[in-house]
């Protein structure tokens, strides 16, 4: 079966265009990072390249260096911001894998000993909590 093509009406494309709000923690020429609205754990952040691809499978390789440079920066920042014991980095490709938004993105989730991840795309977090967590991450990234 032929792979589906990129659809610019996806929710992250709208966030990148500023058509819907997000709690941003980082932005450069190539990459944006913002809070996941249905976090699987405290400080769950999404790192998103501005270049358009559905996922890793159709991404231009030139996208990946800048993307994972920011993934590392954000992983270090969330670990420090929340005093985490570790960081889980996740990335899904196509529906069978669990992908639900079809613009390439990487999940960066602080982890704490003995605390399991909440379900993927589970419960919406309160905007004020997302804003507070974003501010903590920005403080580390800008500090
Ligand atoms: P995927 O399943 O595609 O890897 O993950 C998509 C992620 O985007 C999920 O973790 C989900 O909670 C998150 N998400 C879905 N809609 C929105 C939204 O409108 N804003 C933000 N910030 N995150 C979203």
Short mmCIF file of N, CA, C and O and ligand atoms in Angstrom, two decimals:
data_model
loop_
_atom_site.label_atom_id
_atom_site.label_comp_id
_atom_site.label_asym_id
_atom_site.label_seq_id
_atom_site.Cartn_x
_atom_site.Cartn_y
_atom_site.Cartn_z
N UNK A 1 0.84 -1.19 0.00
CA UNK A 1 0.00 0.00 0.00
C UNK A 1 0.88 1.25 0.00
O UNK A 1 1.87 1.30 0.73
N UNK A 2 0.49 2.27 -0.80
CA UNK A 2 1.28 3.51 -0.87
C UNK A 2 1.19 4.25 0.46
O UNK A 2 0.14 4.27 1.10
N UNK A 3 2.30 4.86 0.87
CA UNK A 3 2.30 5.68 2.09
C UNK A 3 1.46 6.93 1.85
O UNK A 3 1.45 7.48 0.75
N UNK A 4 0.76 7.38 2.89
CA UNK A 4 0.05 8.65 2.80
C UNK A 4 1.06 9.78 2.69
O UNK A 4 2.20 9.64 3.13
N UNK A 5 0.63 10.91 2.10
CA UNK A 5 1.54 12.05 1.98
C UNK A 5 1.30 13.04 3.12
O UNK A 5 0.32 12.93 3.85
N UNK A 6 2.21 14.00 3.23
CA UNK A 6 2.12 15.01 4.28
C UNK A 6 0.87 15.87 4.09
O UNK A 6 0.60 16.34 2.98
N UNK A 7 0.14 16.10 5.17
CA UNK A 7 -1.06 16.93 5.13
C UNK A 7 -0.81 18.19 5.97
O UNK A 7 -0.73 18.10 7.20
N UNK A 8 -0.70 19.36 5.35
CA UNK A 8 -0.35 20.58 6.09
C UNK A 8 -1.46 21.08 7.02
O UNK A 8 -1.27 22.09 7.71
N UNK A 9 -2.59 20.38 7.08
CA UNK A 9 -3.64 20.79 8.02
C UNK A 9 -3.51 20.07 9.37
O UNK A 9 -4.36 20.22 10.24
N UNK A 10 -2.40 19.30 9.56
CA UNK A 10 -2.23 18.61 10.85
C UNK A 10 -1.99 19.63 11.98
O UNK A 10 -1.57 20.75 11.74
N UNK A 11 -2.27 19.18 13.20
CA UNK A 11 -2.29 20.10 14.35
C UNK A 11 -0.92 20.74 14.62
O UNK A 11 -0.84 21.91 15.00
N UNK A 12 0.18 20.01 14.39
CA UNK A 12 1.50 20.60 14.66
C UNK A 12 1.86 21.62 13.58
O UNK A 12 2.53 22.62 13.88
N UNK A 13 1.42 21.40 12.34
CA UNK A 13 1.63 22.41 11.30
C UNK A 13 0.91 23.70 11.68
O UNK A 13 1.43 24.80 11.49
N UNK A 14 -0.29 23.55 12.26
CA UNK A 14 -1.05 24.74 12.70
C UNK A 14 -0.32 25.44 13.85
O UNK A 14 -0.26 26.66 13.90
N UNK A 15 0.24 24.65 14.77
CA UNK A 15 1.02 25.24 15.88
C UNK A 15 2.24 25.97 15.31
O UNK A 15 2.55 27.10 15.69
N UNK A 16 2.94 25.33 14.36
CA UNK A 16 4.15 25.95 13.78
C UNK A 16 3.79 27.26 13.07
O UNK A 16 4.57 28.21 13.10
N UNK A 17 2.62 27.31 12.44
CA UNK A 17 2.20 28.53 11.74
C UNK A 17 1.60 29.56 12.70
O UNK A 17 1.23 30.65 12.28
N UNK A 18 1.47 29.19 13.97
CA UNK A 18 0.92 30.11 14.97
C UNK A 18 -0.60 30.22 14.88
O UNK A 18 -1.19 31.15 15.44
N UNK A 19 -1.24 29.26 14.23
CA UNK A 19 -2.70 29.32 14.07
C UNK A 19 -3.43 28.82 15.31
O UNK A 19 -4.58 29.17 15.54
N UNK A 20 -2.75 27.96 16.08
CA UNK A 20 -3.30 27.57 17.38
C UNK A 20 -2.17 27.68 18.42
O UNK A 20 -1.00 27.57 18.07
N UNK A 21 -2.55 27.97 19.67
CA UNK A 21 -1.52 28.25 20.68
C UNK A 21 -0.79 27.00 21.16
O UNK A 21 -1.29 25.87 21.01
N UNK A 22 0.40 27.23 21.71
CA UNK A 22 1.15 26.16 22.36
C UNK A 22 2.00 26.80 23.45
O UNK A 22 2.22 28.01 23.44
N UNK A 23 2.46 25.98 24.38
CA UNK A 23 3.35 26.46 25.44
C UNK A 23 4.78 26.16 24.98
O UNK A 23 5.32 25.08 25.23
N UNK A 24 5.38 27.14 24.30
CA UNK A 24 6.70 26.92 23.68
C UNK A 24 7.81 27.05 24.71
O UNK A 24 7.76 27.92 25.57
N UNK A 25 8.81 26.20 24.57
CA UNK A 25 9.98 26.30 25.43
C UNK A 25 11.23 26.65 24.64
O UNK A 25 12.23 27.11 25.21
N UNK A 26 11.19 26.44 23.32
CA UNK A 26 12.40 26.64 22.50
C UNK A 26 11.99 26.88 21.06
O UNK A 26 11.03 26.29 20.57
N UNK A 27 12.74 27.75 20.36
CA UNK A 27 12.56 27.92 18.91
C UNK A 27 13.85 28.39 18.29
O UNK A 27 14.53 29.28 18.82
N UNK A 28 14.23 27.79 17.15
CA UNK A 28 15.31 28.34 16.31
C UNK A 28 14.85 28.27 14.86
O UNK A 28 13.66 28.06 14.59
N UNK A 29 15.76 28.44 13.90
CA UNK A 29 15.38 28.48 12.48
C UNK A 29 14.73 27.18 12.02
O UNK A 29 13.93 27.17 11.09
N UNK A 30 15.11 26.07 12.65
CA UNK A 30 14.73 24.75 12.13
C UNK A 30 13.81 23.95 13.05
O UNK A 30 13.16 23.00 12.59
N UNK A 31 13.76 24.31 14.33
CA UNK A 31 13.12 23.43 15.33
C UNK A 31 12.33 24.25 16.35
O UNK A 31 12.76 25.34 16.74
N UNK A 32 11.18 23.69 16.77
CA UNK A 32 10.38 24.27 17.86
C UNK A 32 10.16 23.18 18.90
O UNK A 32 10.04 22.00 18.55
N UNK A 33 10.10 23.57 20.18
CA UNK A 33 9.73 22.61 21.24
C UNK A 33 8.63 23.22 22.08
O UNK A 33 8.67 24.41 22.40
N UNK A 34 7.61 22.41 22.40
CA UNK A 34 6.49 22.89 23.20
C UNK A 34 5.94 21.74 24.04
O UNK A 34 6.25 20.56 23.81
N UNK A 35 5.11 22.12 25.04
CA UNK A 35 4.57 21.12 25.97
C UNK A 35 3.52 20.26 25.28
O UNK A 35 2.69 20.76 24.51
N UNK A 36 3.53 18.95 25.57
CA UNK A 36 2.46 18.05 25.12
C UNK A 36 1.22 18.33 25.97
O UNK A 36 1.31 18.38 27.19
N UNK A 37 0.06 18.52 25.32
CA UNK A 37 -1.17 18.85 26.07
C UNK A 37 -1.75 17.66 26.83
O UNK A 37 -2.57 17.85 27.70
N UNK A 38 -1.34 16.44 26.45
CA UNK A 38 -1.79 15.25 27.18
C UNK A 38 -0.55 14.51 27.68
O UNK A 38 -0.19 13.43 27.19
N UNK A 39 0.14 15.11 28.66
CA UNK A 39 1.46 14.60 29.05
C UNK A 39 1.39 13.18 29.63
O UNK A 39 0.48 12.86 30.39
N UNK A 40 2.39 12.40 29.28
CA UNK A 40 2.53 11.06 29.85
C UNK A 40 3.31 11.10 31.16
O UNK A 40 3.49 10.05 31.80
N UNK A 41 3.78 12.29 31.51
CA UNK A 41 4.50 12.48 32.75
C UNK A 41 4.81 13.97 32.91
O UNK A 41 4.65 14.75 31.95
N UNK A 42 5.25 14.34 34.11
CA UNK A 42 5.60 15.73 34.40
C UNK A 42 6.64 16.25 33.40
O UNK A 42 7.70 15.63 33.24
N UNK A 43 6.32 17.35 32.72
CA UNK A 43 7.31 17.99 31.85
C UNK A 43 7.42 17.40 30.46
O UNK A 43 8.36 17.71 29.72
N UNK A 44 6.46 16.57 30.06
CA UNK A 44 6.47 15.93 28.72
C UNK A 44 6.50 17.02 27.64
O UNK A 44 5.59 17.82 27.51
N UNK A 45 7.57 17.01 26.85
CA UNK A 45 7.81 18.05 25.85
C UNK A 45 7.92 17.40 24.47
O UNK A 45 8.39 16.26 24.34
N UNK A 46 7.46 18.11 23.44
CA UNK A 46 7.56 17.65 22.06
C UNK A 46 8.57 18.51 21.31
O UNK A 46 8.52 19.74 21.42
N UNK A 47 9.47 17.88 20.57
CA UNK A 47 10.46 18.61 19.77
C UNK A 47 10.11 18.37 18.30
O UNK A 47 10.00 17.21 17.86
N UNK A 48 9.91 19.46 17.56
CA UNK A 48 9.28 19.38 16.23
C UNK A 48 10.11 20.16 15.21
O UNK A 48 10.34 21.37 15.40
N UNK A 49 10.53 19.52 14.12
CA UNK A 49 11.23 20.29 13.08
C UNK A 49 10.24 21.13 12.29
O UNK A 49 9.08 20.74 12.12
N UNK A 50 10.70 22.28 11.80
CA UNK A 50 9.81 23.12 10.98
C UNK A 50 9.62 22.50 9.60
O UNK A 50 8.57 22.69 8.98
N UNK A 51 10.61 21.77 9.09
CA UNK A 51 10.50 21.12 7.78
C UNK A 51 9.36 20.10 7.83
O UNK A 51 9.14 19.44 8.85
N UNK A 52 8.67 19.98 6.70
CA UNK A 52 7.48 19.14 6.66
C UNK A 52 7.81 17.69 6.30
O UNK A 52 8.37 17.42 5.24
N UNK A 53 7.45 16.77 7.20
CA UNK A 53 7.40 15.35 6.85
C UNK A 53 6.39 14.70 7.78
O UNK A 53 6.11 15.22 8.85
N UNK A 54 5.81 13.58 7.36
CA UNK A 54 4.84 12.88 8.21
C UNK A 54 5.51 12.34 9.46
O UNK A 54 4.96 12.36 10.54
N UNK A 55 6.73 11.84 9.27
CA UNK A 55 7.44 11.19 10.37
C UNK A 55 8.88 10.94 9.93
O UNK A 55 9.33 11.50 8.91
N UNK A 56 9.58 10.08 10.66
CA UNK A 56 10.99 9.80 10.35
C UNK A 56 11.15 9.15 8.97
O UNK A 56 12.16 9.35 8.28
N UNK A 57 10.15 8.40 8.55
CA UNK A 57 10.28 7.57 7.35
C UNK A 57 10.40 8.39 6.07
O UNK A 57 11.05 7.96 5.12
N UNK A 58 9.76 9.57 6.03
CA UNK A 58 9.83 10.41 4.83
C UNK A 58 10.63 11.69 5.09
O UNK A 58 10.66 12.59 4.25
N UNK A 59 11.29 11.80 6.24
CA UNK A 59 12.04 13.02 6.57
C UNK A 59 13.31 13.13 5.73
O UNK A 59 13.97 12.12 5.46
N UNK A 60 13.64 14.36 5.34
CA UNK A 60 14.93 14.61 4.69
C UNK A 60 16.02 14.43 5.76
O UNK A 60 15.90 14.98 6.87
N UNK A 61 17.06 13.67 5.47
CA UNK A 61 18.10 13.44 6.48
C UNK A 61 18.68 14.74 7.06
O UNK A 61 19.09 14.75 8.23
N UNK A 62 18.67 15.82 6.28
CA UNK A 62 19.23 17.09 6.78
C UNK A 62 18.41 17.66 7.93
O UNK A 62 18.88 18.53 8.67
N UNK A 63 17.18 17.18 8.09
CA UNK A 63 16.31 17.63 9.19
C UNK A 63 16.77 17.05 10.53
O UNK A 63 16.53 17.64 11.59
N UNK A 64 17.42 15.89 10.47
CA UNK A 64 17.57 15.09 11.70
C UNK A 64 18.67 15.59 12.63
O UNK A 64 18.53 15.49 13.86
N UNK A 65 19.75 16.12 12.06
CA UNK A 65 20.83 16.62 12.91
C UNK A 65 20.35 17.76 13.81
O UNK A 65 20.45 17.67 15.04
N UNK A 66 19.79 18.84 13.19
CA UNK A 66 19.27 19.93 14.01
C UNK A 66 18.18 19.47 14.98
O UNK A 66 18.13 19.92 16.13
N UNK A 67 17.32 18.54 14.54
CA UNK A 67 16.23 18.06 15.41
C UNK A 67 16.80 17.37 16.65
O UNK A 67 16.42 17.70 17.78
N UNK A 68 17.74 16.44 16.45
CA UNK A 68 18.24 15.69 17.60
C UNK A 68 19.24 16.48 18.44
O UNK A 68 19.42 16.18 19.63
N UNK A 69 19.82 17.52 17.87
CA UNK A 69 20.61 18.45 18.69
C UNK A 69 19.69 19.10 19.72
O UNK A 69 20.04 19.20 20.91
N UNK A 70 18.49 19.51 19.28
CA UNK A 70 17.54 20.14 20.21
C UNK A 70 16.94 19.10 21.16
O UNK A 70 16.72 19.38 22.34
N UNK A 71 16.70 17.87 20.65
CA UNK A 71 16.20 16.81 21.54
C UNK A 71 17.15 16.65 22.73
O UNK A 71 16.73 16.57 23.88
N UNK A 72 18.45 16.64 22.46
CA UNK A 72 19.41 16.48 23.55
C UNK A 72 19.37 17.68 24.50
O UNK A 72 19.37 17.51 25.73
N UNK A 73 19.32 18.89 23.94
CA UNK A 73 19.26 20.08 24.79
C UNK A 73 18.02 20.06 25.69
O UNK A 73 18.09 20.37 26.88
N UNK A 74 16.89 19.69 25.09
CA UNK A 74 15.64 19.65 25.86
C UNK A 74 15.68 18.52 26.89
O UNK A 74 15.21 18.70 28.02
N UNK A 75 16.26 17.38 26.52
CA UNK A 75 16.37 16.26 27.49
C UNK A 75 17.17 16.71 28.72
O UNK A 75 16.77 16.45 29.87
N UNK A 76 18.30 17.37 28.48
CA UNK A 76 19.11 17.86 29.61
C UNK A 76 18.33 18.90 30.42
O UNK A 76 18.38 18.90 31.66
N UNK A 77 17.60 19.77 29.71
CA UNK A 77 16.87 20.85 30.39
C UNK A 77 15.73 20.31 31.25
O UNK A 77 15.54 20.75 32.38
N UNK A 78 14.95 19.34 30.72
CA UNK A 78 13.83 18.82 31.52
C UNK A 78 14.35 18.02 32.72
O UNK A 78 13.76 18.06 33.80
N UNK A 79 15.45 17.32 32.52
CA UNK A 79 16.03 16.55 33.64
C UNK A 79 16.38 17.49 34.79
O UNK A 79 16.06 17.24 35.95
N UNK A 80 17.02 18.61 34.41
CA UNK A 80 17.41 19.60 35.44
C UNK A 80 16.19 20.32 36.01
O UNK A 80 16.06 20.51 37.22
N UNK A 81 15.27 20.74 35.12
CA UNK A 81 14.13 21.56 35.55
C UNK A 81 13.26 20.83 36.57
O UNK A 81 12.71 21.46 37.48
N UNK A 82 13.11 19.52 36.41
CA UNK A 82 12.19 18.76 37.27
C UNK A 82 12.93 17.82 38.22
O UNK A 82 12.30 17.04 38.94
N UNK A 83 14.26 17.88 38.23
CA UNK A 83 15.03 16.99 39.10
C UNK A 83 14.79 15.52 38.78
O UNK A 83 14.71 14.67 39.68
N UNK A 84 14.65 15.21 37.47
CA UNK A 84 14.32 13.84 37.06
C UNK A 84 15.51 12.90 37.23
O UNK A 84 16.67 13.34 37.25
N UNK A 85 15.20 11.60 37.32
CA UNK A 85 16.25 10.58 37.41
C UNK A 85 16.72 10.12 36.04
O UNK A 85 17.80 9.55 35.90
N UNK A 86 15.87 10.31 35.03
CA UNK A 86 16.20 9.90 33.67
C UNK A 86 15.25 10.57 32.70
O UNK A 86 14.38 11.37 33.11
N UNK A 87 15.41 10.27 31.42
CA UNK A 87 14.58 10.89 30.37
C UNK A 87 14.26 9.82 29.33
O UNK A 87 15.18 9.16 28.82
N UNK A 88 12.96 9.67 29.00
CA UNK A 88 12.56 8.79 27.91
C UNK A 88 12.36 9.62 26.66
O UNK A 88 11.71 10.67 26.69
N UNK A 89 12.94 9.13 25.54
CA UNK A 89 12.78 9.78 24.22
C UNK A 89 12.03 8.80 23.33
O UNK A 89 12.48 7.66 23.15
N UNK A 90 10.88 9.24 22.80
CA UNK A 90 10.02 8.37 21.99
C UNK A 90 9.71 9.03 20.65
O UNK A 90 9.61 10.26 20.57
N UNK A 91 9.51 8.21 19.62
CA UNK A 91 9.16 8.75 18.30
C UNK A 91 8.39 7.65 17.55
O UNK A 91 8.88 6.53 17.44
N UNK A 92 7.20 7.98 17.06
CA UNK A 92 6.30 6.99 16.45
C UNK A 92 6.16 7.24 14.95
O UNK A 92 6.14 8.40 14.51
N UNK A 93 6.01 6.16 14.18
CA UNK A 93 5.91 6.26 12.72
C UNK A 93 4.75 5.45 12.18
O UNK A 93 4.81 4.22 12.18
N UNK A 94 3.70 6.18 11.75
CA UNK A 94 2.49 5.60 11.15
C UNK A 94 1.58 4.99 12.24
O UNK A 94 2.01 4.70 13.36
N UNK A 95 0.29 4.83 11.92
CA UNK A 95 -0.70 4.44 12.92
C UNK A 95 -0.36 3.15 13.67
O UNK A 95 -0.61 3.06 14.88
N UNK A 96 0.19 2.17 12.98
CA UNK A 96 0.47 0.89 13.65
C UNK A 96 1.44 1.05 14.81
O UNK A 96 1.47 0.22 15.73
N UNK A 97 2.23 2.13 14.78
CA UNK A 97 3.23 2.36 15.83
C UNK A 97 2.67 3.16 16.99
O UNK A 97 3.31 3.27 18.04
N UNK A 98 1.49 3.77 16.78
CA UNK A 98 0.92 4.65 17.79
C UNK A 98 0.94 6.11 17.41
O UNK A 98 0.50 6.96 18.19
N UNK A 99 1.45 6.45 16.21
CA UNK A 99 1.47 7.86 15.79
C UNK A 99 0.05 8.38 15.61
O UNK A 99 -0.80 7.68 15.01
N UNK A 100 -0.21 9.57 16.13
CA UNK A 100 -1.54 10.17 16.01
C UNK A 100 -1.51 11.54 15.34
O UNK A 100 -2.53 12.02 14.87
N UNK A 101 -0.36 12.20 15.33
CA UNK A 101 -0.21 13.50 14.65
C UNK A 101 0.87 13.32 13.58
O UNK A 101 2.00 12.91 13.91
N UNK A 102 0.51 13.65 12.32
CA UNK A 102 1.37 13.29 11.19
C UNK A 102 2.25 14.45 10.72
O UNK A 102 2.22 14.85 9.55
N UNK A 103 3.04 14.95 11.65
CA UNK A 103 4.17 15.86 11.40
C UNK A 103 5.27 15.35 12.32
O UNK A 103 5.03 15.24 13.54
N UNK A 104 6.44 15.06 11.77
CA UNK A 104 7.52 14.47 12.57
C UNK A 104 7.70 15.19 13.91
O UNK A 104 7.75 16.42 13.95
N UNK A 105 7.80 14.41 14.98
CA UNK A 105 8.06 14.98 16.31
C UNK A 105 8.69 13.92 17.20
O UNK A 105 8.51 12.72 16.99
N UNK A 106 9.38 14.41 18.22
CA UNK A 106 10.05 13.54 19.19
C UNK A 106 9.54 13.89 20.58
O UNK A 106 9.51 15.07 20.96
N UNK A 107 9.11 12.86 21.32
CA UNK A 107 8.65 13.04 22.70
C UNK A 107 9.86 13.01 23.64
O UNK A 107 10.69 12.09 23.54
N UNK A 108 9.94 13.97 24.55
CA UNK A 108 11.00 14.00 25.57
C UNK A 108 10.30 14.03 26.93
O UNK A 108 9.61 15.01 27.24
N UNK A 109 10.46 12.95 27.70
CA UNK A 109 9.66 12.80 28.92
C UNK A 109 10.57 12.54 30.12
O UNK A 109 11.25 11.50 30.19
N UNK A 110 10.60 13.49 31.08
CA UNK A 110 11.39 13.26 32.29
C UNK A 110 10.86 12.02 33.02
O UNK A 110 9.66 11.76 33.02
N UNK A 111 11.75 11.24 33.62
CA UNK A 111 11.34 10.01 34.32
C UNK A 111 11.87 10.01 35.75
O UNK A 111 12.96 10.54 36.03
N UNK A 112 11.08 9.43 36.62
CA UNK A 112 11.37 9.38 38.04
C UNK A 112 11.31 7.93 38.50
O UNK A 112 10.37 7.20 38.11
N UNK A 113 12.28 7.51 39.29
CA UNK A 113 12.33 6.12 39.76
C UNK A 113 10.98 5.70 40.32
O UNK A 113 10.39 6.42 41.15
N UNK A 114 10.46 4.56 39.86
CA UNK A 114 9.23 3.99 40.43
C UNK A 114 7.95 4.60 39.90
O UNK A 114 6.86 4.19 40.32
N UNK A 115 8.03 5.58 38.99
CA UNK A 115 6.81 6.22 38.47
C UNK A 115 6.64 5.85 36.99
O UNK A 115 7.50 6.18 36.15
N UNK A 116 5.53 5.15 36.69
CA UNK A 116 5.27 4.68 35.32
C UNK A 116 4.76 5.83 34.45
O UNK A 116 4.21 6.82 34.96
N UNK A 117 4.93 5.68 33.14
CA UNK A 117 4.34 6.65 32.21
C UNK A 117 2.82 6.52 32.23
O UNK A 117 2.29 5.42 32.33
N UNK A 118 2.13 7.66 32.10
CA UNK A 118 0.67 7.64 31.92
C UNK A 118 0.38 7.22 30.47
O UNK A 118 1.28 7.25 29.61
N UNK A 119 -0.90 6.90 30.15
CA UNK A 119 -1.22 6.46 28.79
C UNK A 119 -0.91 7.54 27.74
O UNK A 119 -1.02 8.73 28.02
N UNK A 120 -0.52 7.07 26.56
CA UNK A 120 -0.29 7.93 25.39
C UNK A 120 -1.62 8.57 24.99
O UNK A 120 -2.63 7.86 24.90
N UNK A 121 -1.61 9.89 24.75
CA UNK A 121 -2.83 10.65 24.42
C UNK A 121 -3.95 10.34 25.41
O UNK A 121 -5.07 10.00 25.02
N UNK A 122 -3.63 10.47 26.68
CA UNK A 122 -4.61 10.21 27.75
C UNK A 122 -5.38 11.46 28.11
O UNK A 122 -6.18 11.96 27.34
N UNK A 123 -5.05 12.03 29.30
CA UNK A 123 -5.83 13.14 29.83
C UNK A 123 -5.20 14.50 29.50
O UNK A 123 -3.97 14.63 29.58
N UNK A 124 -6.05 15.48 29.19
CA UNK A 124 -5.57 16.85 28.94
C UNK A 124 -5.07 17.46 30.25
O UNK A 124 -5.73 17.34 31.28
N UNK A 125 -3.93 18.15 30.20
CA UNK A 125 -3.42 18.87 31.37
C UNK A 125 -4.00 20.30 31.38
O UNK A 125 -4.34 20.85 30.34
N UNK A 126 -4.11 20.87 32.58
CA UNK A 126 -4.61 22.25 32.70
C UNK A 126 -3.61 23.22 32.07
O UNK A 126 -2.40 23.08 32.29
N UNK A 127 -4.11 24.23 31.34
CA UNK A 127 -3.20 25.18 30.69
C UNK A 127 -2.25 25.86 31.67
O UNK A 127 -1.08 26.09 31.35
N UNK A 128 -2.73 26.15 32.89
CA UNK A 128 -1.86 26.84 33.85
C UNK A 128 -0.70 25.94 34.30
O UNK A 128 0.40 26.42 34.57
N UNK A 129 -0.95 24.63 34.36
CA UNK A 129 0.12 23.69 34.73
C UNK A 129 1.14 23.62 33.59
O UNK A 129 2.36 23.64 33.81
N UNK A 130 0.64 23.54 32.34
CA UNK A 130 1.55 23.51 31.18
C UNK A 130 2.38 24.78 31.13
O UNK A 130 3.59 24.74 30.84
N UNK A 131 1.76 25.91 31.42
CA UNK A 131 2.47 27.20 31.38
C UNK A 131 3.57 27.23 32.44
O UNK A 131 4.70 27.68 32.18
N UNK A 132 3.25 26.73 33.64
CA UNK A 132 4.22 26.70 34.73
C UNK A 132 5.40 25.78 34.39
O UNK A 132 6.56 26.14 34.60
N UNK A 133 5.09 24.61 33.83
CA UNK A 133 6.16 23.67 33.47
C UNK A 133 7.02 24.22 32.33
O UNK A 133 8.25 24.07 32.35
N UNK A 134 6.38 24.86 31.37
CA UNK A 134 7.13 25.47 30.25
C UNK A 134 8.09 26.53 30.78
O UNK A 134 9.24 26.62 30.34
N UNK A 135 7.62 27.32 31.74
CA UNK A 135 8.46 28.39 32.31
C UNK A 135 9.69 27.78 32.99
O UNK A 135 10.81 28.33 32.88
N UNK A 136 9.51 26.65 33.67
CA UNK A 136 10.65 26.00 34.35
C UNK A 136 11.68 25.51 33.32
O UNK A 136 12.89 25.63 33.53
N UNK A 137 11.20 24.97 32.20
CA UNK A 137 12.13 24.46 31.17
C UNK A 137 12.84 25.64 30.50
O UNK A 137 14.07 25.61 30.29
N UNK A 138 12.08 26.69 30.17
CA UNK A 138 12.69 27.88 29.55
C UNK A 138 13.76 28.47 30.46
O UNK A 138 14.82 28.91 29.99
N UNK A 139 13.50 28.48 31.76
CA UNK A 139 14.46 29.06 32.71
C UNK A 139 15.79 28.32 32.63
O UNK A 139 16.87 28.94 32.69
N UNK A 140 15.74 26.99 32.48
CA UNK A 140 16.98 26.22 32.37
C UNK A 140 17.63 26.48 31.00
O UNK A 140 18.85 26.73 30.91
N UNK A 141 16.82 26.43 29.93
CA UNK A 141 17.38 26.60 28.58
C UNK A 141 17.99 27.99 28.39
O UNK A 141 18.99 28.15 27.69
N UNK A 142 17.40 28.99 29.03
CA UNK A 142 17.88 30.37 28.86
C UNK A 142 18.87 30.78 29.94
O UNK A 142 19.39 31.90 29.90
N UNK A 143 19.07 29.87 30.92
CA UNK A 143 19.87 30.25 32.07
C UNK A 143 21.31 30.18 31.88
O UNK A 143 22.20 30.33 31.35
P1 LIG B 1 2.07 10.85 18.46
O1 LIG B 1 1.03 9.85 18.87
O2 LIG B 1 1.73 11.36 17.08
O3 LIG B 1 3.47 10.42 18.61
O4 LIG B 1 1.94 12.02 19.51
C1 LIG B 1 1.18 13.16 19.35
C2 LIG B 1 1.25 13.87 20.66
O5 LIG B 1 0.70 15.15 20.48
C3 LIG B 1 0.45 13.20 21.79
O6 LIG B 1 1.32 12.93 22.86
C4 LIG B 1 -0.62 14.20 22.13
O7 LIG B 1 -0.87 14.26 23.51
C5 LIG B 1 -0.05 15.50 21.60
N1 LIG B 1 -1.03 16.45 21.13
C6 LIG B 1 -2.17 16.20 20.44
N2 LIG B 1 -2.80 17.35 20.13
C7 LIG B 1 -2.03 18.35 20.63
C8 LIG B 1 -2.18 19.77 20.62
O8 LIG B 1 -3.12 20.35 20.11
N3 LIG B 1 -1.18 20.48 21.23
C9 LIG B 1 -0.11 19.88 21.83
N4 LIG B 1 0.79 20.68 22.39
N5 LIG B 1 0.03 18.54 21.86
C10 LIG B 1 -0.90 17.79 21.26
#
